[in-house]
DNA sequence: AAAGATTTTAAACGCTTGTTTAAAACAAAT
DNA sequence: ATTTGTTTTAAACAAGCGTTTAAAATCTTT
C-alpha cells in the first residue's frame, strides 16, 4: 500500500495489516514476516517478540482511533455543529480504517488486566473541555439533558457499528460490497438527522 | 452455571463458554476439556475435532442470536410497538448474553467464504413479513421513509454496541461494572425515545 | 461372575508455535 | 584487502498445538 523504506517500517506495516485483519491470536510471527517479505528471525531481531511488536502496533492504532474521535472538539464551532462534524469525521476515518473498532475492542477484551490501557488518550479527552461545554448547553436549554456517557455511546454506536457488522448486515440483506458502500453513505445522513433531532429538538412554540 | 447432565452436554457447555469469551483462535482444545473437567481425547471422542465442535456451538449461538431479533415480529402489535418491544427484548437478551454479537461478528470475519453462513435464519427473517408491514406503514405515512437496511442498522447498532464496547466505554468514563450496568438500563430508554421519535415523528398540525 | 460394549484416560503422534543460535551476507572503515 | 560492525538468513530449540492410539475403567447384558 505504501513505500516502506526501512526494514523496521516494512515490519511495522506488515504487522499492522496482519494484526488488524486477524487479531493477535489469529496470526503467527511467520505470517507477519512473510507479509513483510523476510525471515521470522529478522522480525524478532528488530522487535524482540511477537507481543512487543503487537504492543507498538496497538498503541499507534489506538492513538489514531482516539484522535479521530477527539480532534473535532478542539474547533470553535457550536456544540450542534461539533456533533455533526464529528459524525462526518468518524465516517470518513472508518471508511479508510473499518477494522479498527473491532480490533481495539477485541484486544482490550483479550488483555483485560494488562498493558492495553488508554490513560494518556483519556486525559486528552477530558482536556478538550467538551464535557463542560455540553453541560453548559444543557443548562441553557440548547441541548437535551442527556448524560455524557449515553451521548458518547449514541455517537460511537451509530458510527462504528455499521462498519463492525458489515458482513452480517450484507448477508442479512443480500448486498454486494458496492451496495453496502453506498448504504454507508446514505446511512451517515440518516443517523446524523436522528441524533441531531434528538439532541437538539425543535422547540414546539412555547416561549 | 447449569446442571450439565451428560458428558456430551458438559462438553458443549464448556465449549460454549470458552468459545464465547476467547473465540476459536483464542483458545485450545485442552482448555475446553479442562473447563469441562475431563481429558482432551474425550472431547474429540464425542466431537471428532475442535472445528466440528465449534461449528455446532456456532450454529446454536447464531440461532439464539437471530431468534432474539426476530421473535417480536410474529406478534400482533403495531409497527411502533414492535420496534419498542424489539429494543426491550434485545437489551434483555444481550444483558444475559453480552458476548454474542462480538463472537458472531468475529467468527464470520475469520471464516469468510466458509460454512458460517446464515441461510436458514435469513429465510425465517423474510417470512415474518415485517418488511412488507414496514413498507405499508411508510406508504400510509405512519412511519418515516427509511430503507429497511438502515432501519436494521439503527436498531442493531444502538442495541448491540453498548455491550460490545463496554470495556472501552467504562475505561473512557472511569466507570465500575455496577455503574455501567445501571447506565445500560438508562441508555435503553434514551435510544428507544431517540429511535421512535425519528421513525414515527409527531405530526406538526398539518392535516 | 463373566463377557462384551461403551466410556474415559494416559501417552504419544507429527506439526506448528514463539524464540534463539550461529553462521552467512553485507556495509563501513582502516 | 582485511577488519569491524551491522543486517539477514537457515536451522534448530523447547513447548504447545490438534489429533490419534491403545489400554484402562466403567457400565450392560447375560
Coordinates of C-alpha atoms (C1' of nucleotides) in Angstrom, one line a residue:
Chain A
X1 CA 0.0 0.0 0.0
X2 CA 2.8 2.4 0.8
X3 CA 6.6 2.8 0.2
X4 CA 8.0 1.2 3.4
X5 CA 11.6 2.4 3.1
X6 CA 13.5 0.9 6.0
X7 CA 13.2 -2.7 7.2
X8 CA 11.8 -1.7 10.5
X9 CA 9.0 0.2 8.8
X10 CA 8.3 -2.7 6.5
X11 CA 7.8 -4.9 9.5
X12 CA 5.5 -2.4 11.2
X13 CA 3.4 -2.1 8.1
X14 CA 3.1 -5.8 7.6
X15 CA 2.3 -6.3 11.3
X16 CA -0.3 -3.6 11.3
X17 CA -2.0 -5.1 8.3
X18 CA -2.0 -8.7 9.7
X19 CA -2.9 -7.8 13.3
X20 CA -5.8 -5.6 12.1
X21 CA -7.3 -8.2 9.9
X22 CA -6.7 -11.3 12.1
X23 CA -6.0 -10.1 15.6
X24 CA -3.1 -11.2 17.9
X25 CA -4.4 -14.7 18.5
X26 CA -5.4 -15.2 14.9
X27 CA -2.0 -14.8 13.3
X28 CA 1.6 -16.1 13.6
X29 CA 5.0 -14.4 13.7
X30 CA 5.9 -16.2 10.5
X31 CA 2.8 -14.8 8.8
X32 CA 3.9 -11.3 9.6
X33 CA 7.4 -12.0 8.4
X34 CA 6.1 -13.4 5.1
X35 CA 3.9 -10.4 4.6
X36 CA 7.0 -8.2 5.1
X37 CA 9.0 -10.4 2.7
X38 CA 11.6 -11.6 5.1
X39 CA 12.7 -14.2 7.7
X40 CA 11.0 -14.7 11.1
X41 CA 14.2 -14.1 13.0
X42 CA 14.5 -10.7 11.5
X43 CA 11.2 -9.6 12.9
X44 CA 12.4 -10.6 16.4
X45 CA 15.8 -9.0 15.7
X46 CA 14.0 -5.7 15.5
X47 CA 11.2 -6.2 18.0
X48 CA 12.3 -8.9 20.4
X49 CA 9.0 -10.7 20.4
X50 CA 5.5 -11.0 18.8
X51 CA 4.0 -9.4 21.9
X52 CA 6.4 -6.5 21.9
X53 CA 5.7 -5.8 18.2
X54 CA 2.0 -6.1 18.9
X55 CA 2.1 -3.5 21.7
X56 CA 3.7 -1.0 19.5
X57 CA 1.2 -1.5 16.7
X58 CA -1.7 -1.4 19.2
X59 CA -0.6 1.9 20.7
X60 CA -0.4 3.6 17.3
X61 CA -3.7 2.2 16.2
X62 CA -5.4 3.1 19.5
X63 CA -3.9 6.6 19.2
X64 CA -5.2 7.1 15.7
X65 CA -8.6 5.7 16.8
X66 CA -9.0 8.1 19.7
X67 CA -7.6 11.0 17.8
X68 CA -10.3 10.6 15.1
X69 CA -12.9 10.9 17.8
X70 CA -11.3 13.9 19.5
X71 CA -9.9 16.4 17.1
X72 CA -13.3 17.8 16.3
X73 CA -13.6 19.1 19.9
X74 CA -10.8 21.5 19.5
X75 CA -12.6 23.6 16.9
X76 CA -14.6 26.8 17.6
X77 CA -18.0 25.5 16.4
X78 CA -21.2 25.4 18.2
X79 CA -22.0 22.1 20.0
X80 CA -24.5 21.1 17.4
X81 CA -22.1 21.7 14.6
X82 CA -19.4 19.8 16.5
X83 CA -21.6 16.7 16.8
X84 CA -22.4 17.0 13.1
X85 CA -18.8 17.4 12.1
X86 CA -17.8 14.6 14.5
X87 CA -20.1 12.2 12.7
X88 CA -18.7 13.2 9.3
X89 CA -15.1 12.7 10.5
X90 CA -15.9 9.4 12.1
X91 CA -17.4 8.0 8.9
X92 CA -14.5 9.4 6.9
X93 CA -12.0 7.7 9.2
X94 CA -13.8 4.4 9.5
X95 CA -14.3 4.2 5.7
X96 CA -10.5 4.3 5.5
X97 CA -9.9 2.0 8.5
X98 CA -13.0 -0.1 9.0
X99 CA -11.2 -2.8 11.0
X100 CA -10.0 -0.6 13.8
X101 CA -13.0 -0.6 16.2
X102 CA -13.3 -4.4 16.2
X103 CA -9.5 -4.7 16.6
X104 CA -9.4 -2.3 19.6
X105 CA -12.4 -3.8 21.3
X106 CA -11.2 -7.4 20.7
X107 CA -7.7 -6.8 22.0
X108 CA -8.9 -4.9 25.0
X109 CA -11.1 -8.0 25.9
X110 CA -8.1 -10.4 25.3
X111 CA -5.8 -8.4 27.6
X112 CA -8.1 -7.2 30.3
X113 CA -5.9 -6.5 33.3
X114 CA -2.7 -5.8 31.3
X115 CA -0.9 -3.1 29.4
X116 CA -3.6 -2.1 26.9
X117 CA -5.0 0.8 28.8
X118 CA -5.6 4.3 27.5
X119 CA -4.6 6.6 30.2
X120 CA -2.9 9.3 28.1
X121 CA -5.6 9.4 25.5
X122 CA -8.2 9.6 28.2
X123 CA -6.6 12.7 29.7
X124 CA -6.6 14.4 26.3
X125 CA -10.3 13.7 26.0
X126 CA -11.0 15.5 29.3
X127 CA -8.7 18.4 28.3
X128 CA -10.8 19.3 25.3
X129 CA -13.4 20.7 27.7
X130 CA -16.2 19.3 25.6
X131 CA -17.9 17.9 28.7
X132 CA -18.0 21.3 30.3
X133 CA -19.3 22.8 27.1
X134 CA -22.0 20.2 26.9
X135 CA -23.1 20.8 30.5
X136 CA -23.4 24.5 29.7
X137 CA -25.5 23.8 26.6
X138 CA -27.8 21.6 28.7
X139 CA -28.2 24.3 31.4
X140 CA -29.1 26.9 28.8
X141 CA -31.6 24.5 27.2
X142 CA -29.8 24.4 23.9
X143 CA -29.3 20.7 24.3
X144 CA -31.4 17.9 25.7
X145 CA -30.5 16.6 29.1
X146 CA -28.5 13.5 28.2
X147 CA -25.7 12.3 30.4
X148 CA -22.2 12.3 28.7
X149 CA -21.9 8.6 28.8
X150 CA -25.0 8.0 26.8
X151 CA -24.1 10.8 24.4
X152 CA -20.8 9.1 23.8
X153 CA -22.5 5.7 23.4
X154 CA -25.0 7.0 20.9
X155 CA -22.4 8.6 18.7
X156 CA -19.9 5.6 18.9
X157 CA -22.6 3.0 18.3
X158 CA -24.1 4.7 15.2
X159 CA -20.7 5.4 13.7
X160 CA -18.8 2.3 14.5
X161 CA -21.4 -0.5 14.4
X162 CA -22.2 -0.2 10.6
X163 CA -18.5 -0.9 9.9
X164 CA -18.2 -3.7 12.5
X165 CA -21.4 -5.5 11.5
X166 CA -20.7 -5.2 7.7
X167 CA -20.5 -8.9 7.0
X168 CA -23.6 -9.8 9.0
X169 CA -25.7 -7.0 7.5
X170 CA -24.6 -7.7 4.0
X171 CA -25.6 -11.3 4.3
X172 CA -28.8 -10.5 6.0
X173 CA -29.9 -8.2 3.1
X174 CA -28.0 -10.0 0.3
X175 CA -26.0 -6.9 -0.5
X176 CA -22.8 -6.7 -2.6
X177 CA -19.8 -4.8 -1.4
X178 CA -20.6 -1.8 -3.7
X179 CA -24.2 -1.7 -2.5
X180 CA -23.0 -1.6 1.1
X181 CA -20.6 1.1 0.4
X182 CA -23.4 3.2 -1.0
X183 CA -25.6 2.3 2.0
X184 CA -23.0 3.6 4.4
X185 CA -23.0 7.0 2.7
X186 CA -26.8 7.2 2.9
X187 CA -26.8 5.9 6.5
X188 CA -24.5 8.6 7.7
X189 CA -27.1 11.2 6.8
X190 CA -29.9 9.3 8.4
X191 CA -28.2 8.8 11.8
X192 CA -27.0 12.4 11.7
X193 CA -30.5 13.6 11.4
X194 CA -31.7 11.1 14.0
X195 CA -29.1 12.1 16.5
X196 CA -29.3 15.9 16.0
X197 CA -33.1 15.8 16.1
X198 CA -32.8 14.0 19.4
X199 CA -30.1 16.1 21.0
X200 CA -31.3 19.5 19.7
X201 CA -35.1 19.2 19.5
X202 CA -37.1 21.8 17.7
X203 CA -39.0 23.8 20.3
X204 CA -42.8 23.5 19.8
X205 CA -43.8 27.2 20.0
X206 CA -43.7 27.5 23.8
X207 CA -41.8 30.6 24.9
Chain B
X1 CA -23.9 -22.3 35.7
X2 CA -26.2 -25.2 34.9
X3 CA -26.7 -28.8 35.6
X4 CA -24.9 -30.4 32.6
X5 CA -26.2 -34.0 33.0
X6 CA -24.5 -36.0 30.3
X7 CA -20.8 -35.8 29.2
X8 CA -21.8 -34.5 25.8
X9 CA -23.7 -31.6 27.3
X10 CA -20.9 -30.9 29.7
X11 CA -18.5 -30.5 26.8
X12 CA -21.0 -28.3 24.9
X13 CA -21.5 -26.1 27.9
X14 CA -17.7 -25.7 28.4
X15 CA -17.1 -25.2 24.7
X16 CA -19.7 -22.5 24.5
X17 CA -18.4 -20.7 27.5
X18 CA -14.8 -20.8 26.3
X19 CA -15.5 -20.1 22.6
X20 CA -17.7 -17.1 23.5
X21 CA -15.2 -15.5 25.8
X22 CA -12.0 -16.2 23.8
X23 CA -13.1 -17.0 20.2
X24 CA -12.0 -20.0 18.1
X25 CA -8.4 -18.8 17.6
X26 CA -8.0 -17.6 21.2
X27 CA -8.5 -20.9 22.9
X28 CA -7.2 -24.5 22.8
X29 CA -8.9 -27.9 22.8
X30 CA -7.2 -28.7 26.1
X31 CA -8.7 -25.5 27.6
X32 CA -12.2 -26.6 26.7
X33 CA -11.5 -30.1 28.1
X34 CA -10.2 -28.7 31.4
X35 CA -13.3 -26.4 31.7
X36 CA -15.4 -29.5 31.2
X37 CA -13.3 -31.3 33.8
X38 CA -12.0 -34.1 31.6
X39 CA -9.4 -35.3 29.2
X40 CA -8.7 -33.8 25.7
X41 CA -9.3 -37.1 24.0
X42 CA -12.8 -37.3 25.4
X43 CA -13.8 -34.1 23.7
X44 CA -12.6 -35.5 20.4
X45 CA -14.2 -38.8 21.1
X46 CA -17.6 -37.0 21.1
X47 CA -17.0 -34.3 18.5
X48 CA -14.1 -35.6 16.3
X49 CA -12.3 -32.2 16.2
X50 CA -12.1 -28.7 17.6
X51 CA -13.5 -27.3 14.4
X52 CA -16.5 -29.7 14.4
X53 CA -17.3 -28.8 18.0
X54 CA -17.0 -25.2 17.1
X55 CA -19.4 -25.4 14.2
X56 CA -22.1 -27.0 16.5
X57 CA -21.6 -24.3 19.1
X58 CA -21.6 -21.5 16.5
X59 CA -24.8 -22.7 15.0
X60 CA -26.7 -22.8 18.3
X61 CA -25.4 -19.4 19.3
X62 CA -26.2 -17.9 15.9
X63 CA -29.6 -19.3 16.1
X64 CA -30.3 -17.8 19.6
X65 CA -28.9 -14.5 18.4
X66 CA -31.1 -14.3 15.3
X67 CA -34.1 -15.6 17.2
X68 CA -33.8 -12.8 19.8
X69 CA -34.1 -10.3 16.9
X70 CA -36.9 -12.0 15.2
X71 CA -39.5 -13.4 17.6
X72 CA -41.0 -10.0 18.2
X73 CA -42.1 -9.7 14.6
X74 CA -44.5 -12.6 15.0
X75 CA -46.7 -10.6 17.4
X76 CA -49.9 -8.7 16.6
X77 CA -48.7 -5.3 17.7
X78 CA -48.5 -2.1 15.7
X79 CA -45.1 -1.4 14.0
X80 CA -44.2 1.3 16.5
X81 CA -45.0 -1.1 19.4
X82 CA -43.0 -3.8 17.6
X83 CA -39.9 -1.6 17.4
X84 CA -40.3 -0.6 21.1
X85 CA -40.7 -4.2 22.2
X86 CA -37.8 -5.3 19.9
X87 CA -35.5 -2.9 21.7
X88 CA -36.7 -4.2 25.1
X89 CA -36.1 -7.8 24.1
X90 CA -32.7 -7.1 22.6
X91 CA -31.5 -5.4 25.8
X92 CA -32.9 -8.3 27.8
X93 CA -31.2 -10.9 25.7
X94 CA -27.9 -9.0 25.5
X95 CA -27.8 -8.4 29.2
X96 CA -27.9 -12.2 29.6
X97 CA -25.5 -12.9 26.7
X98 CA -23.3 -9.8 26.2
X99 CA -20.5 -11.6 24.3
X100 CA -22.7 -13.0 21.5
X101 CA -22.6 -10.1 19.0
X102 CA -18.8 -9.8 19.2
X103 CA -18.5 -13.5 18.9
X104 CA -20.7 -13.8 15.9
X105 CA -19.1 -10.9 14.0
X106 CA -15.6 -12.1 14.8
X107 CA -16.1 -15.6 13.7
X108 CA -17.9 -14.5 10.5
X109 CA -14.8 -12.4 9.7
X110 CA -12.5 -15.3 10.4
X111 CA -14.3 -17.7 8.2
X112 CA -15.5 -15.5 5.4
X113 CA -16.0 -17.9 2.5
X114 CA -16.8 -21.0 4.6
X115 CA -19.6 -22.7 6.4
X116 CA -20.6 -19.9 8.8
X117 CA -23.5 -18.7 6.6
X118 CA -27.0 -17.9 7.8
X119 CA -29.2 -19.1 5.0
X120 CA -31.9 -20.7 7.2
X121 CA -32.2 -17.9 9.7
X122 CA -32.3 -15.5 6.8
X123 CA -35.3 -17.1 5.3
X124 CA -37.1 -17.0 8.6
X125 CA -36.4 -13.3 8.7
X126 CA -38.1 -12.7 5.4
X127 CA -41.0 -14.9 6.3
X128 CA -42.1 -12.8 9.3
X129 CA -43.4 -10.3 6.7
X130 CA -42.1 -7.4 8.7
X131 CA -40.6 -5.8 5.6
X132 CA -43.9 -5.8 3.9
X133 CA -45.5 -4.3 7.0
X134 CA -42.9 -1.6 7.2
X135 CA -43.4 -0.7 3.5
X136 CA -47.1 -0.3 4.1
X137 CA -46.6 1.8 7.2
X138 CA -44.3 4.1 5.1
X139 CA -46.9 4.3 2.3
X140 CA -49.6 5.3 4.8
X141 CA -47.3 7.9 6.3
X142 CA -47.3 6.3 9.7
X143 CA -43.6 5.7 9.5
X144 CA -40.8 7.8 8.1
X145 CA -39.3 6.8 4.8
X146 CA -36.3 4.9 5.9
X147 CA -35.0 1.9 3.9
X148 CA -35.1 -1.4 5.6
X149 CA -31.3 -1.8 5.7
X150 CA -30.8 1.5 7.6
X151 CA -33.7 0.6 9.9
X152 CA -31.9 -2.7 10.7
X153 CA -28.6 -1.0 11.2
X154 CA -30.0 1.7 13.6
X155 CA -31.6 -0.9 15.8
X156 CA -28.7 -3.3 15.8
X157 CA -26.2 -0.6 16.4
X158 CA -27.9 1.0 19.4
X159 CA -28.7 -2.3 21.0
X160 CA -25.5 -4.3 20.4
X161 CA -22.8 -1.7 20.5
X162 CA -23.2 -0.7 24.2
X163 CA -22.5 -4.3 25.1
X164 CA -19.7 -4.7 22.6
X165 CA -17.9 -1.5 23.6
X166 CA -18.3 -2.0 27.3
X167 CA -14.7 -2.2 28.3
X168 CA -13.7 0.9 26.2
X169 CA -16.6 3.0 27.4
X170 CA -16.0 2.0 31.0
X171 CA -12.4 3.0 30.8
X172 CA -13.2 6.2 28.9
X173 CA -15.5 7.4 31.7
X174 CA -13.9 5.6 34.6
X175 CA -16.9 3.6 35.5
X176 CA -17.3 0.5 37.7
X177 CA -19.1 -2.6 36.5
X178 CA -22.1 -1.7 38.6
X179 CA -22.2 1.8 37.3
X180 CA -22.2 0.5 33.7
X181 CA -25.0 -1.9 34.4
X182 CA -27.1 1.0 35.6
X183 CA -26.1 3.0 32.6
X184 CA -27.3 0.3 30.2
X185 CA -30.7 0.4 31.8
X186 CA -30.9 4.2 31.5
X187 CA -29.5 4.1 28.0
X188 CA -32.1 1.7 26.7
X189 CA -34.8 4.3 27.4
X190 CA -32.8 7.0 25.8
X191 CA -32.2 5.2 22.5
X192 CA -35.8 4.0 22.5
X193 CA -37.0 7.5 22.6
X194 CA -34.5 8.7 20.0
X195 CA -35.3 5.9 17.6
X196 CA -39.1 6.1 18.0
X197 CA -39.1 9.9 17.7
X198 CA -37.1 9.5 14.5
X199 CA -39.1 6.7 12.9
X200 CA -42.6 8.0 14.0
X201 CA -42.3 11.7 14.1
X202 CA -45.1 13.8 15.8
X203 CA -47.0 15.5 13.0
X204 CA -46.8 19.3 13.4
X205 CA -50.5 20.2 13.0
X206 CA -50.8 19.7 9.2
X207 CA -53.8 17.7 8.2
Chain C
dA1 C1' -19.4 -63.7 37.9
dA2 C1' -18.0 -63.4 33.0
dA3 C1' -18.4 -61.3 28.5
dG4 C1' -18.9 -57.7 25.7
dA5 C1' -19.7 -52.9 24.6
dT6 C1' -19.1 -48.3 25.9
dT7 C1' -16.8 -44.5 28.1
dT8 C1' -12.5 -42.4 29.9
dT9 C1' -7.7 -41.9 30.3
dA10 C1' -2.6 -41.5 29.7
dA11 C1' 0.6 -41.2 26.4
dA12 C1' 2.2 -40.4 22.1
dC13 C1' 1.9 -38.7 17.2
dG14 C1' 3.5 -35.2 13.8
dC15 C1' 3.3 -30.4 13.2
dT16 C1' 3.3 -25.5 14.3
dT17 C1' 4.2 -22.1 17.5
dG18 C1' 7.4 -18.2 19.5
dT19 C1' 12.1 -17.7 20.2
dT20 C1' 17.1 -18.4 19.9
dT21 C1' 21.6 -19.6 17.9
dA22 C1' 25.2 -19.5 14.9
dA23 C1' 26.7 -18.7 10.6
dA24 C1' 26.4 -16.1 6.3
dA25 C1' 25.9 -11.8 3.6
dC26 C1' 26.6 -7.1 3.6
dA27 C1' 28.4 -2.4 4.6
dA28 C1' 31.9 0.7 6.5
dA29 C1' 36.4 1.9 7.9
dT30 C1' 41.1 1.3 8.1
Chain D
dA1 C1' 42.4 -6.3 1.2
dT2 C1' 41.3 -7.0 5.9
dT3 C1' 39.0 -6.0 9.8
dT4 C1' 34.9 -4.5 12.2
dG5 C1' 30.2 -4.0 12.9
dT6 C1' 25.6 -4.5 11.2
dT7 C1' 21.9 -6.9 8.9
dT8 C1' 19.9 -11.1 7.2
dT9 C1' 19.3 -15.9 7.0
dA10 C1' 18.9 -21.0 7.7
dA11 C1' 18.4 -24.1 11.2
dA12 C1' 17.4 -25.5 15.5
dC13 C1' 15.1 -25.2 20.2
dA14 C1' 11.6 -26.5 23.7
dA15 C1' 6.8 -26.0 24.3
dG16 C1' 2.2 -26.3 22.8
dC17 C1' -1.0 -27.4 19.3
dG18 C1' -4.9 -30.7 17.3
dT19 C1' -5.4 -35.3 16.8
dT20 C1' -4.8 -40.5 17.4
dT21 C1' -3.8 -44.8 19.6
dA22 C1' -4.1 -48.3 22.8
dA23 C1' -5.0 -49.6 27.2
dA24 C1' -7.7 -48.9 31.4
dA25 C1' -12.1 -48.1 33.7
dT26 C1' -16.9 -48.4 33.8
dC27 C1' -21.3 -49.9 32.6
dT28 C1' -24.7 -53.6 30.4
dT29 C1' -26.1 -57.8 29.5
dT30 C1' -26.1 -62.4 30.3

